[in-house]
PDB file of C-alpha atoms in Angstrom:
ATOM      1  CA  MET H   1      11.703  36.399  18.119  1.00 61.00           C
ATOM      2  CA  ASN H   2      13.492  34.488  15.423  1.00 76.00           C
ATOM      3  CA  TRP H   3      12.470  31.239  16.533  1.00 72.00           C
ATOM      4  CA  ILE H   4       8.555  32.476  16.086  1.00 76.00           C
ATOM      5  CA  GLN H   5       9.385  33.730  12.715  1.00 75.00           C
ATOM      6  CA  ALA H   6      10.914  30.321  11.752  1.00 74.00           C
ATOM      7  CA  LEU H   7       7.927  28.628  13.371  1.00 75.00           C
ATOM      8  CA  GLY H   8       5.394  30.720  11.502  1.00 75.00           C
ATOM      9  CA  ARG H   9       7.429  30.097   8.134  1.00 79.00           C
ATOM     10  CA  LYS H  10       7.202  26.506   8.490  1.00 80.00           C
ATOM     11  CA  VAL H  11       3.659  26.564   9.648  1.00 79.00           C
ATOM     12  CA  ILE H  12       2.656  28.549   6.128  1.00 80.00           C
ATOM     13  CA  GLU H  13       4.962  26.326   4.371  1.00 77.00           C
ATOM     14  CA  ARG H  14       2.992  23.277   5.456  1.00 79.00           C
ATOM     15  CA  ILE H  15      -0.057  24.689   4.955  1.00 81.00           C
ATOM     16  CA  GLY H  16       0.847  25.803   1.470  1.00 76.00           C
ATOM     17  CA  ALA H  17       1.680  22.233   0.885  1.00 75.00           C
ATOM     18  CA  LEU H  18      -1.326  20.831   2.065  1.00 77.00           C
ATOM     19  CA  GLY H  19      -3.181  23.215  -0.177  1.00 77.00           C
ATOM     20  CA  ARG H  20      -1.218  21.768  -3.371  1.00 78.00           C
ATOM     21  CA  ALA H  21      -1.645  18.265  -2.383  1.00 77.00           C
ATOM     22  CA  ILE H  22      -5.439  18.715  -2.090  1.00 81.00           C
ATOM     23  CA  LEU H  23      -5.578  20.297  -5.436  1.00 77.00           C
ATOM     24  CA  MET H  24      -3.362  17.813  -7.065  1.00 76.00           C
ATOM     25  CA  LEU H  25      -5.666  14.834  -5.754  1.00 76.00           C
ATOM     26  CA  THR H  26      -8.944  16.720  -6.626  1.00 79.00           C
ATOM     27  CA  SER H  27      -7.547  16.787 -10.214  1.00 76.00           C
ATOM     28  CA  ALA H  28      -6.347  13.358 -10.233  1.00 76.00           C
ATOM     29  CA  LEU H  29      -9.709  12.085  -9.111  1.00 76.00           C
ATOM     30  CA  MET H  30     -11.473  14.174 -11.776  1.00 79.00           C
ATOM     31  CA  HIS H  31      -9.323  12.848 -14.371  1.00 75.00           C
ATOM     32  CA  VAL H  32     -10.443   9.178 -14.670  1.00 76.00           C
ATOM     33  CA  PRO H  33      -8.774   7.470 -17.542  1.00 72.00           C
ATOM     34  CA  ASN H  34     -11.221   7.119 -20.280  1.00 72.00           C
ATOM     35  CA  PRO H  35     -11.288   3.882 -22.163  1.00 70.00           C
ATOM     36  CA  ARG H  36     -10.115   5.308 -25.671  1.00 70.00           C
ATOM     37  CA  LYS H  37      -7.151   7.385 -24.696  1.00 73.00           C
ATOM     38  CA  GLY H  38      -6.450   6.870 -20.993  1.00 71.00           C
ATOM     39  CA  PHE H  39      -6.800   3.160 -20.950  1.00 82.00           C
ATOM     40  CA  PRO H  40      -3.494   2.426 -22.194  1.00 84.00           C
ATOM     41  CA  LEU H  41      -1.601   4.746 -20.009  1.00 86.00           C
ATOM     42  CA  LEU H  42      -3.314   3.059 -16.904  1.00 88.00           C
ATOM     43  CA  LEU H  43      -2.563  -0.166 -18.205  1.00 90.00           C
ATOM     44  CA  ALA H  44       1.182   0.529 -18.640  1.00 90.00           C
ATOM     45  CA  GLN H  45       1.235   1.915 -15.023  1.00 91.00           C
ATOM     46  CA  LEU H  46      -0.506  -1.014 -13.803  1.00 91.00           C
ATOM     47  CA  TYR H  47       2.050  -3.246 -15.164  1.00 92.00           C
ATOM     48  CA  THR H  48       4.929  -1.060 -13.696  1.00 91.00           C
ATOM     49  CA  VAL H  49       3.419  -0.421 -10.410  1.00 92.00           C
ATOM     50  CA  GLY H  50       1.400  -3.487  -9.768  1.00 90.00           C
ATOM     51  CA  VAL H  51       2.813  -6.486 -11.937  1.00 92.00           C
ATOM     52  CA  LEU H  52       6.404  -5.549 -10.974  1.00 92.00           C
ATOM     53  CA  SER H  53       5.570  -5.726  -7.367  1.00 92.00           C
ATOM     54  CA  LEU H  54       4.369  -9.134  -7.472  1.00 93.00           C
ATOM     55  CA  ILE H  55       7.561 -10.913  -6.641  1.00 94.00           C
ATOM     56  CA  ILE H  56       8.191  -9.147  -3.487  1.00 94.00           C
ATOM     57  CA  VAL H  57       4.524  -9.332  -2.141  1.00 95.00           C
ATOM     58  CA  VAL H  58       4.409 -13.120  -3.016  1.00 95.00           C
ATOM     59  CA  VAL H  59       7.959 -13.991  -1.513  1.00 95.00           C
ATOM     60  CA  SER H  60       7.196 -12.124   1.626  1.00 95.00           C
ATOM     61  CA  GLY H  61       3.649 -13.138   1.807  1.00 94.00           C
ATOM     62  CA  LEU H  62       5.046 -16.762   1.764  1.00 95.00           C
ATOM     63  CA  PHE H  63       7.557 -16.538   4.453  1.00 95.00           C
ATOM     64  CA  ILE H  64       5.616 -14.697   6.641  1.00 94.00           C
ATOM     65  CA  GLY H  65       2.799 -17.206   6.758  1.00 93.00           C
ATOM     66  CA  MET H  66       5.147 -19.692   7.098  1.00 94.00           C
ATOM     67  CA  VAL H  67       6.798 -17.905  10.258  1.00 94.00           C
ATOM     68  CA  LEU H  68       3.098 -17.380  11.429  1.00 92.00           C
ATOM     69  CA  ALA H  69       2.278 -21.124  11.075  1.00 92.00           C
ATOM     70  CA  LEU H  70       5.799 -22.016  12.924  1.00 92.00           C
ATOM     71  CA  GLN H  71       5.141 -19.629  15.696  1.00 91.00           C
ATOM     72  CA  GLY H  72       1.573 -20.376  16.129  1.00 89.00           C
ATOM     73  CA  TYR H  73       1.985 -23.893  16.333  1.00 88.00           C
ATOM     74  CA  THR H  74       4.476 -24.204  19.031  1.00 88.00           C
ATOM     75  CA  ILE H  75       2.142 -21.927  21.354  1.00 88.00           C
ATOM     76  CA  LEU H  76      -1.134 -23.746  20.324  1.00 85.00           C
ATOM     77  CA  VAL H  77       0.298 -27.328  20.723  1.00 83.00           C
ATOM     78  CA  GLY H  78       1.204 -26.671  24.267  1.00 82.00           C
ATOM     79  CA  TYR H  79      -2.816 -26.061  25.120  1.00 84.00           C
ATOM     80  CA  GLY H  80      -3.775 -28.673  22.681  1.00 80.00           C
ATOM     81  CA  ALA H  81      -5.363 -26.270  20.262  1.00 80.00           C
ATOM     82  CA  GLU H  82      -3.224 -26.947  17.128  1.00 80.00           C
ATOM     83  CA  ALA H  83      -6.712 -27.387  15.308  1.00 83.00           C
ATOM     84  CA  SER H  84      -6.834 -23.538  15.416  1.00 84.00           C
ATOM     85  CA  LEU H  85      -3.727 -22.738  13.533  1.00 86.00           C
ATOM     86  CA  GLY H  86      -5.605 -22.280  10.483  1.00 86.00           C
ATOM     87  CA  PRO H  87      -8.125 -19.540  11.627  1.00 89.00           C
ATOM     88  CA  MET H  88      -5.213 -17.877  13.523  1.00 91.00           C
ATOM     89  CA  VAL H  89      -3.126 -17.442  10.667  1.00 91.00           C
ATOM     90  CA  ALA H  90      -5.948 -16.410   8.366  1.00 91.00           C
ATOM     91  CA  LEU H  91      -7.390 -13.780  10.793  1.00 91.00           C
ATOM     92  CA  SER H  92      -3.931 -12.399  11.391  1.00 91.00           C
ATOM     93  CA  LEU H  93      -3.408 -12.068   7.708  1.00 93.00           C
ATOM     94  CA  LEU H  94      -6.856 -11.075   6.588  1.00 92.00           C
ATOM     95  CA  ARG H  95      -7.233  -8.487   9.391  1.00 90.00           C
ATOM     96  CA  GLU H  96      -3.780  -6.868   9.724  1.00 90.00           C
ATOM     97  CA  LEU H  97      -0.546  -8.337   8.308  1.00 91.00           C
ATOM     98  CA  GLY H  98      -1.897  -8.619   4.635  1.00 92.00           C
ATOM     99  CA  PRO H  99      -2.943  -5.013   4.296  1.00 94.00           C
ATOM    100  CA  VAL H 100      -0.273  -3.405   6.418  1.00 96.00           C
ATOM    101  CA  VAL H 101       2.463  -5.503   5.123  1.00 95.00           C
ATOM    102  CA  ALA H 102       1.548  -5.068   1.584  1.00 95.00           C
ATOM    103  CA  ALA H 103       1.255  -1.366   2.154  1.00 95.00           C
ATOM    104  CA  LEU H 104       4.748  -0.965   3.348  1.00 95.00           C
ATOM    105  CA  LEU H 105       6.128  -3.006   0.721  1.00 95.00           C
ATOM    106  CA  PHE H 106       4.190  -1.326  -1.838  1.00 95.00           C
ATOM    107  CA  ALA H 107       5.518   2.197  -0.359  1.00 94.00           C
ATOM    108  CA  GLY H 108       9.027   0.942  -0.381  1.00 92.00           C
ATOM    109  CA  ARG H 109       9.018  -0.429  -4.118  1.00 92.00           C
ATOM    110  CA  ALA H 110       6.271   1.262  -6.007  1.00 92.00           C
ATOM    111  CA  GLY H 111       5.906   4.465  -3.933  1.00 92.00           C
ATOM    112  CA  SER H 112       9.601   5.353  -3.939  1.00 92.00           C
ATOM    113  CA  ALA H 113       9.587   4.687  -7.874  1.00 92.00           C
ATOM    114  CA  LEU H 114       6.593   6.730  -8.606  1.00 93.00           C
ATOM    115  CA  THR H 115       7.983   9.565  -6.606  1.00 93.00           C
ATOM    116  CA  ALA H 116      11.354   9.136  -8.295  1.00 92.00           C
ATOM    117  CA  GLU H 117      10.021   9.164 -12.068  1.00 92.00           C
ATOM    118  CA  ILE H 118       7.705  11.930 -11.570  1.00 91.00           C
ATOM    119  CA  GLY H 119      10.427  14.029  -9.944  1.00 90.00           C
ATOM    120  CA  LEU H 120      13.096  12.986 -12.719  1.00 90.00           C
ATOM    121  CA  MET H 121      10.410  14.114 -15.268  1.00 88.00           C
ATOM    122  CA  LYS H 122      10.110  17.586 -13.523  1.00 86.00           C
ATOM    123  CA  ALA H 123      13.812  17.857 -13.088  1.00 87.00           C
ATOM    124  CA  THR H 124      14.472  17.519 -16.847  1.00 85.00           C
ATOM    125  CA  GLU H 125      11.321  19.726 -17.759  1.00 83.00           C
ATOM    126  CA  GLN H 126       9.477  17.152 -19.511  1.00 81.00           C
ATOM    127  CA  LEU H 127       6.111  18.360 -17.560  1.00 80.00           C
ATOM    128  CA  SER H 128       7.029  21.975 -18.461  1.00 80.00           C
ATOM    129  CA  SER H 129       7.096  20.875 -22.214  1.00 84.00           C
ATOM    130  CA  LEU H 130       3.807  19.186 -21.638  1.00 80.00           C
ATOM    131  CA  GLU H 131       2.407  22.298 -20.717  1.00 77.00           C
ATOM    132  CA  MET H 132       3.815  24.052 -23.436  1.00 84.00           C
ATOM    133  CA  MET H 133       2.197  21.587 -26.008  1.00 85.00           C
ATOM    134  CA  ALA H 134      -1.298  22.476 -24.285  1.00 77.00           C
ATOM    135  CA  VAL H 135      -1.126  18.874 -22.415  1.00 77.00           C
ATOM    136  CA  ASP H 136      -2.192  18.844 -18.803  1.00 77.00           C
ATOM    137  CA  PRO H 137       0.507  16.838 -16.933  1.00 80.00           C
ATOM    138  CA  LEU H 138      -2.182  16.221 -14.258  1.00 81.00           C
ATOM    139  CA  ARG H 139      -4.303  14.145 -16.720  1.00 83.00           C
ATOM    140  CA  ARG H 140      -1.368  12.808 -18.631  1.00 82.00           C
ATOM    141  CA  VAL H 141       1.279  11.815 -15.900  1.00 85.00           C
ATOM    142  CA  ILE H 142      -0.419  12.138 -12.490  1.00 87.00           C
ATOM    143  CA  ALA H 143      -3.892  10.714 -13.022  1.00 87.00           C
ATOM    144  CA  PRO H 144      -2.761   7.054 -14.511  1.00 89.00           C
ATOM    145  CA  ARG H 145      -0.237   6.861 -12.045  1.00 91.00           C
ATOM    146  CA  PHE H 146      -2.528   7.564  -8.898  1.00 91.00           C
ATOM    147  CA  TRP H 147      -5.334   5.303 -10.126  1.00 92.00           C
ATOM    148  CA  ALA H 148      -2.788   2.519 -11.053  1.00 92.00           C
ATOM    149  CA  GLY H 149      -1.629   2.597  -7.354  1.00 92.00           C
ATOM    150  CA  PHE H 150      -5.039   2.779  -5.946  1.00 93.00           C
ATOM    151  CA  ILE H 151      -6.113  -0.316  -8.311  1.00 93.00           C
ATOM    152  CA  SER H 152      -2.983  -2.233  -7.520  1.00 94.00           C
ATOM    153  CA  LEU H 153      -2.586  -2.210  -3.847  1.00 94.00           C
ATOM    154  CA  PRO H 154      -5.731  -3.978  -2.683  1.00 95.00           C
ATOM    155  CA  LEU H 155      -5.112  -6.657  -5.282  1.00 95.00           C
ATOM    156  CA  LEU H 156      -1.493  -7.222  -3.661  1.00 95.00           C
ATOM    157  CA  ALA H 157      -2.802  -7.090  -0.334  1.00 95.00           C
ATOM    158  CA  ALA H 158      -5.240 -10.261  -1.434  1.00 94.00           C
ATOM    159  CA  ILE H 159      -2.365 -11.844  -2.933  1.00 95.00           C
ATOM    160  CA  PHE H 160      -0.299 -11.374   0.047  1.00 95.00           C
ATOM    161  CA  SER H 161      -2.853 -12.825   2.440  1.00 94.00           C
ATOM    162  CA  ALA H 162      -3.721 -15.833   0.000  1.00 94.00           C
ATOM    163  CA  VAL H 163       0.061 -16.864  -0.496  1.00 95.00           C
ATOM    164  CA  GLY H 164       0.471 -16.479   3.205  1.00 94.00           C
ATOM    165  CA  ILE H 165      -2.125 -18.556   4.092  1.00 94.00           C
ATOM    166  CA  LEU H 166      -0.799 -21.272   1.521  1.00 94.00           C
ATOM    167  CA  GLY H 167       2.552 -21.051   3.321  1.00 93.00           C
ATOM    168  CA  ALA H 168       0.883 -21.547   6.912  1.00 92.00           C
ATOM    169  CA  HIS H 169      -0.807 -24.709   5.229  1.00 91.00           C
ATOM    170  CA  LEU H 170       2.763 -25.876   3.812  1.00 92.00           C
ATOM    171  CA  VAL H 171       4.553 -25.552   7.265  1.00 91.00           C
ATOM    172  CA  GLY H 172       1.371 -26.466   9.485  1.00 88.00           C
ATOM    173  CA  VAL H 173      -0.031 -29.591   7.302  1.00 86.00           C
ATOM    174  CA  ASP H 174       2.882 -30.726   5.481  1.00 86.00           C
ATOM    175  CA  TRP H 175       5.608 -30.523   7.903  1.00 87.00           C
ATOM    176  CA  LEU H 176       3.970 -30.066  11.394  1.00 84.00           C
ATOM    177  CA  GLY H 177       1.352 -32.670  10.740  1.00 81.00           C
ATOM    178  CA  VAL H 178      -1.811 -30.674  11.131  1.00 83.00           C
ATOM    179  CA  ASP H 179      -4.585 -32.486   9.706  1.00 83.00           C
ATOM    180  CA  SER H 180      -5.415 -30.765   6.179  1.00 85.00           C
ATOM    181  CA  GLY H 181      -9.275 -31.141   6.953  1.00 85.00           C
ATOM    182  CA  THR H 182      -9.062 -29.441  10.088  1.00 84.00           C
ATOM    183  CA  PHE H 183      -6.868 -26.822   9.187  1.00 84.00           C
ATOM    184  CA  TRP H 184      -9.395 -25.578   6.311  1.00 90.00           C
ATOM    185  CA  SER H 185     -12.648 -26.338   8.112  1.00 89.00           C
ATOM    186  CA  VAL H 186     -11.997 -24.572  11.178  1.00 87.00           C
ATOM    187  CA  MET H 187     -10.751 -21.624   9.278  1.00 88.00           C
ATOM    188  CA  GLN H 188     -13.769 -21.573   7.079  1.00 88.00           C
ATOM    189  CA  ALA H 189     -16.109 -21.840  10.182  1.00 88.00           C
ATOM    190  CA  GLN H 190     -14.017 -18.979  12.128  1.00 87.00           C
ATOM    191  CA  VAL H 191     -13.388 -16.298   9.032  1.00 86.00           C
ATOM    192  CA  SER H 192     -16.165 -14.081   8.412  1.00 85.00           C
ATOM    193  CA  PHE H 193     -16.700 -12.156   5.484  1.00 85.00           C
ATOM    194  CA  GLU H 194     -18.173  -9.143   6.602  1.00 82.00           C
ATOM    195  CA  LYS H 195     -16.014  -8.796   9.904  1.00 85.00           C
ATOM    196  CA  ASP H 196     -12.769 -10.143   8.424  1.00 86.00           C
ATOM    197  CA  ILE H 197     -12.450 -10.119   4.834  1.00 89.00           C
ATOM    198  CA  LEU H 198     -14.325  -6.859   4.119  1.00 91.00           C
ATOM    199  CA  ASN H 199     -12.582  -4.891   6.894  1.00 90.00           C
ATOM    200  CA  GLY H 200      -9.351  -6.032   5.377  1.00 91.00           C
ATOM    201  CA  ILE H 201     -10.124  -4.971   1.940  1.00 93.00           C
ATOM    202  CA  ILE H 202     -11.309  -1.618   3.442  1.00 94.00           C
ATOM    203  CA  LYS H 203      -8.112  -1.105   5.113  1.00 94.00           C
ATOM    204  CA  SER H 204      -6.195  -2.051   1.720  1.00 95.00           C
ATOM    205  CA  VAL H 205      -8.179   0.590   0.063  1.00 95.00           C
ATOM    206  CA  VAL H 206      -7.400   3.290   2.452  1.00 96.00           C
ATOM    207  CA  PHE H 207      -3.776   2.518   2.119  1.00 96.00           C
ATOM    208  CA  ALA H 208      -3.845   2.462  -1.376  1.00 95.00           C
ATOM    209  CA  PHE H 209      -5.436   5.994  -1.385  1.00 94.00           C
ATOM    210  CA  VAL H 210      -2.902   7.320   0.972  1.00 95.00           C
ATOM    211  CA  VAL H 211       0.379   5.889  -0.224  1.00 95.00           C
ATOM    212  CA  THR H 212      -0.277   6.666  -3.913  1.00 94.00           C
ATOM    213  CA  TRP H 213      -1.448  10.288  -3.087  1.00 92.00           C
ATOM    214  CA  ILE H 214       1.818  10.901  -1.240  1.00 93.00           C
ATOM    215  CA  ALA H 215       4.119   9.100  -3.752  1.00 93.00           C
ATOM    216  CA  VAL H 216       2.722  11.064  -6.690  1.00 93.00           C
ATOM    217  CA  TYR H 217       2.591  14.459  -4.663  1.00 90.00           C
ATOM    218  CA  LYS H 218       6.021  14.318  -3.372  1.00 91.00           C
ATOM    219  CA  GLY H 219       7.318  13.555  -7.144  1.00 89.00           C
ATOM    220  CA  TYR H 220       5.161  16.370  -8.477  1.00 87.00           C
ATOM    221  CA  ASP H 221       5.991  19.053  -5.982  1.00 84.00           C
ATOM    222  CA  CYS H 222       9.833  18.135  -5.043  1.00 85.00           C
ATOM    223  CA  GLU H 223      12.734  20.421  -6.037  1.00 86.00           C
ATOM    224  CA  PRO H 224      13.795  19.805  -9.608  1.00 84.00           C
ATOM    225  CA  THR H 225      17.289  18.707  -8.574  1.00 86.00           C
ATOM    226  CA  SER H 226      18.927  15.293  -7.751  1.00 85.00           C
ATOM    227  CA  GLU H 227      19.137  16.222  -4.118  1.00 88.00           C
ATOM    228  CA  GLY H 228      15.523  17.084  -4.194  1.00 88.00           C
ATOM    229  CA  ILE H 229      14.302  14.183  -5.780  1.00 90.00           C
ATOM    230  CA  SER H 230      16.406  12.143  -3.118  1.00 90.00           C
ATOM    231  CA  ARG H 231      14.780  13.853  -0.314  1.00 92.00           C
ATOM    232  CA  ALA H 232      11.223  13.530  -1.920  1.00 91.00           C
ATOM    233  CA  THR H 233      11.674   9.877  -2.459  1.00 92.00           C
ATOM    234  CA  THR H 234      12.949   9.375   1.039  1.00 93.00           C
ATOM    235  CA  ALA H 235       9.811  11.444   2.360  1.00 92.00           C
ATOM    236  CA  THR H 236       7.558   9.074   0.371  1.00 93.00           C
ATOM    237  CA  VAL H 237       8.725   6.029   2.131  1.00 94.00           C
ATOM    238  CA  VAL H 238       9.067   7.487   5.656  1.00 94.00           C
ATOM    239  CA  GLN H 239       5.747   9.332   5.602  1.00 93.00           C
ATOM    240  CA  SER H 240       3.815   6.605   4.065  1.00 94.00           C
ATOM    241  CA  SER H 241       5.024   3.894   6.303  1.00 94.00           C
ATOM    242  CA  LEU H 242       4.238   6.134   9.381  1.00 95.00           C
ATOM    243  CA  LEU H 243       0.748   6.862   7.956  1.00 95.00           C
ATOM    244  CA  VAL H 244      -0.013   3.331   7.127  1.00 95.00           C
ATOM    245  CA  LEU H 245       0.820   2.311  10.694  1.00 95.00           C
ATOM    246  CA  GLY H 246      -1.164   5.037  12.301  1.00 95.00           C
ATOM    247  CA  LEU H 247      -4.307   4.559  10.164  1.00 94.00           C
ATOM    248  CA  ASP H 248      -4.069   0.933  10.719  1.00 93.00           C
ATOM    249  CA  PHE H 249      -4.542   1.686  14.742  1.00 94.00           C
ATOM    250  CA  ILE H 250      -7.312   3.844  13.915  1.00 93.00           C
ATOM    251  CA  LEU H 251      -9.169   1.519  11.554  1.00 93.00           C
ATOM    252  CA  THR H 252      -8.855  -1.331  13.808  1.00 91.00           C
ATOM    253  CA  ALA H 253     -10.318   0.525  16.745  1.00 91.00           C
ATOM    254  CA  LEU H 254     -13.203   1.758  14.722  1.00 90.00           C
ATOM    255  CA  MET H 255     -13.816  -1.752  13.289  1.00 86.00           C
ATOM    256  CA  PHE H 256     -13.038  -4.236  15.745  1.00 80.00           C
ATOM    257  CA  THR H 257     -14.048  -2.339  19.104  1.00 77.00           C
ATOM    258  CA  LYS H 258     -17.573  -1.580  20.341  1.00 64.00           C
TER     259      LYS H 258
END
């Protein structure tokens, strides 16, 4: 019977954690930073979460685009279809790799940092001090970080895709000899805004919502110890990555199948 008790305890704990996460999310959504007081906090978090993630996103996007072009060219040239290199790379980045890889990089870099920062604030009783001064930590700490992550990731995904296409152009046109006009014209003819670009934006928005929600909740709900912060940071990266990949399949099935 001990295993039944342990299972029931785990189920109750998971339900309680889900309830706390939903309550925290509701509070963060209600506390949109206002232009007068909350906007400076939002700008500071946009720099920390978004701008400081630019380097890894740009470098990763560049090399992934270059690899896509190199591998795609070796396959397409065997069929005499090297003119399709541009749309192949663009569709791969806009539909899948841009939102997914940017979200994974964001979870590893910014998501873990958010969890560790909020967890450290909890461990050093900074959140309790705010409550003692009648300052809502959800409004002051959680909401700006949540909205900063929600805004930053779609922009980073767009930058990732754009840089990846430029990297593919460098390899395909300047190295492998694909005609530049053909590269861009065929890409423009094959890429649809509603079917490709807009669906990629929707994916990145969903991923931003999920990754940032997990990151701020894990930090806010972690045990106020160094071991608890470490476990919460690891859980943020693992759970965010798995949810991004799972949601990518679900969204792709909904968007691109009839």
